[in-house]
Amino acid sequence: MTARIYLPAPSATQSGPGSDMWRLDFEPELPRSIEPLMGWTSSGDMRQQVRLNFATKEEAIAYAERNGLAYRVEEPRPNLAARRGVSYSDNFKTSRIGLWTH
């Protein structure tokens, strides 16, 4: 059983920086199967439901080592598309480069 330690990405449906809590999830041991009567996806692996949150990456690693879990750490990717502040009044500046079109 392998655990994955990562910093979750912010939700796409909400604004803001997202969570600063590190998460430990377990990798699935059994494949998911389709239940024949209703067609729902199910699994007999109960560890997929366990999610542990930690304040720092070091705490998550210490927990995994203390409990004898094999783990891998996924470092967060840097934010490549940083937002720059733009105001509505910038559309009407006299120093604006380019034509103002609708």
Short mmCIF file of C-alpha atoms in Angstrom, two decimals:
data_model
loop_
_atom_site.label_atom_id
_atom_site.label_comp_id
_atom_site.label_asym_id
_atom_site.label_seq_id
_atom_site.Cartn_x
_atom_site.Cartn_y
_atom_site.Cartn_z
CA MET A 1 0.00 0.00 0.00
CA THR A 2 1.46 3.33 -1.09
CA ALA A 3 0.46 6.70 0.27
CA ARG A 4 0.57 9.90 -1.74
CA ILE A 5 1.48 13.16 0.01
CA TYR A 6 0.58 16.31 -1.91
CA LEU A 7 -0.72 19.87 -1.66
CA PRO A 8 -4.20 19.93 -3.26
CA ALA A 9 -4.85 22.36 -6.09
CA PRO A 10 -7.41 25.11 -5.52
CA SER A 11 -10.96 24.43 -6.63
CA ALA A 12 -11.75 25.55 -10.15
CA THR A 13 -15.20 26.76 -9.12
CA GLN A 14 -14.04 29.16 -6.41
CA SER A 15 -11.65 32.06 -6.32
CA GLY A 16 -8.86 32.29 -3.80
CA PRO A 17 -5.53 30.64 -3.16
CA GLY A 18 -6.92 27.27 -2.05
CA SER A 19 -5.90 25.09 0.84
CA ASP A 20 -2.51 25.28 2.53
CA MET A 21 -2.96 21.88 4.22
CA TRP A 22 -0.95 18.91 2.95
CA ARG A 23 -2.98 15.77 2.24
CA LEU A 24 -2.14 12.09 2.57
CA ASP A 25 -4.21 9.74 0.37
CA PHE A 26 -3.82 6.02 -0.17
CA GLU A 27 -3.36 4.59 -3.64
CA PRO A 28 -6.04 2.04 -4.67
CA GLU A 29 -5.11 -1.60 -4.09
CA LEU A 30 -8.11 -3.07 -5.90
CA PRO A 31 -9.52 -1.87 -9.22
CA ARG A 32 -12.97 -0.34 -9.28
CA SER A 33 -15.75 -2.44 -10.72
CA ILE A 34 -19.16 -1.66 -12.17
CA GLU A 35 -22.07 -2.99 -10.15
CA PRO A 36 -24.23 -4.99 -12.62
CA LEU A 37 -27.73 -4.05 -11.40
CA MET A 38 -27.51 -0.25 -11.16
CA GLY A 39 -24.28 0.42 -13.06
CA TRP A 40 -22.63 2.25 -10.15
CA THR A 41 -18.88 2.18 -9.72
CA SER A 42 -17.79 0.38 -6.56
CA SER A 43 -14.67 -0.89 -4.87
CA GLY A 44 -13.87 -3.21 -1.98
CA ASP A 45 -10.85 -1.12 -0.99
CA MET A 46 -11.82 0.95 2.07
CA ARG A 47 -8.53 2.86 2.29
CA GLN A 48 -9.51 4.93 -0.75
CA GLN A 49 -11.96 6.76 1.51
CA VAL A 50 -9.29 7.85 4.02
CA ARG A 51 -7.90 11.37 3.60
CA LEU A 52 -5.63 12.84 6.24
CA ASN A 53 -4.76 16.55 6.37
CA PHE A 54 -1.55 17.92 7.88
CA ALA A 55 -0.33 21.46 8.46
CA THR A 56 3.11 20.79 6.93
CA LYS A 57 4.73 18.33 4.57
CA GLU A 58 7.12 17.21 7.31
CA GLU A 59 4.21 16.21 9.57
CA ALA A 60 2.72 14.07 6.80
CA ILE A 61 6.07 12.38 6.14
CA ALA A 62 6.59 11.77 9.87
CA TYR A 63 3.12 10.16 10.11
CA ALA A 64 3.85 7.87 7.16
CA GLU A 65 7.23 6.81 8.57
CA ARG A 66 5.83 6.32 12.09
CA ASN A 67 3.14 3.97 10.74
CA GLY A 68 5.44 2.12 8.33
CA LEU A 69 3.71 3.36 5.16
CA ALA A 70 5.44 3.51 1.82
CA TYR A 71 4.90 7.03 0.50
CA ARG A 72 5.76 9.41 -2.29
CA VAL A 73 5.75 13.18 -2.10
CA GLU A 74 4.41 15.27 -4.98
CA GLU A 75 5.75 18.81 -4.84
CA PRO A 76 3.36 21.57 -5.96
CA ARG A 77 4.02 23.11 -9.34
CA PRO A 78 4.79 26.83 -9.41
CA ASN A 79 2.01 29.11 -10.54
CA LEU A 80 3.04 29.99 -14.09
CA ALA A 81 0.05 32.17 -14.90
CA ALA A 82 0.20 34.80 -12.20
CA ARG A 83 -2.69 37.24 -12.41
CA ARG A 84 -1.86 40.86 -12.83
CA GLY A 85 -4.13 43.53 -11.47
CA VAL A 86 -6.09 45.33 -14.17
CA SER A 87 -8.70 47.96 -13.49
CA TYR A 88 -11.55 49.14 -15.66
CA SER A 89 -10.06 52.63 -15.92
CA ASP A 90 -7.03 51.18 -17.76
CA ASN A 91 -9.23 50.95 -20.87
CA PHE A 92 -9.37 54.75 -21.08
CA LYS A 93 -5.76 55.70 -20.36
CA THR A 94 -4.14 58.11 -22.77
CA SER A 95 -0.96 56.04 -22.68
CA ARG A 96 -2.79 52.90 -23.81
CA ILE A 97 -1.01 50.92 -26.53
CA GLY A 98 -3.29 49.71 -29.28
CA LEU A 99 -6.79 50.68 -30.35
CA TRP A 100 -9.75 50.50 -28.01
CA THR A 101 -12.34 48.31 -29.71
CA HIS A 102 -15.51 46.60 -28.67
#
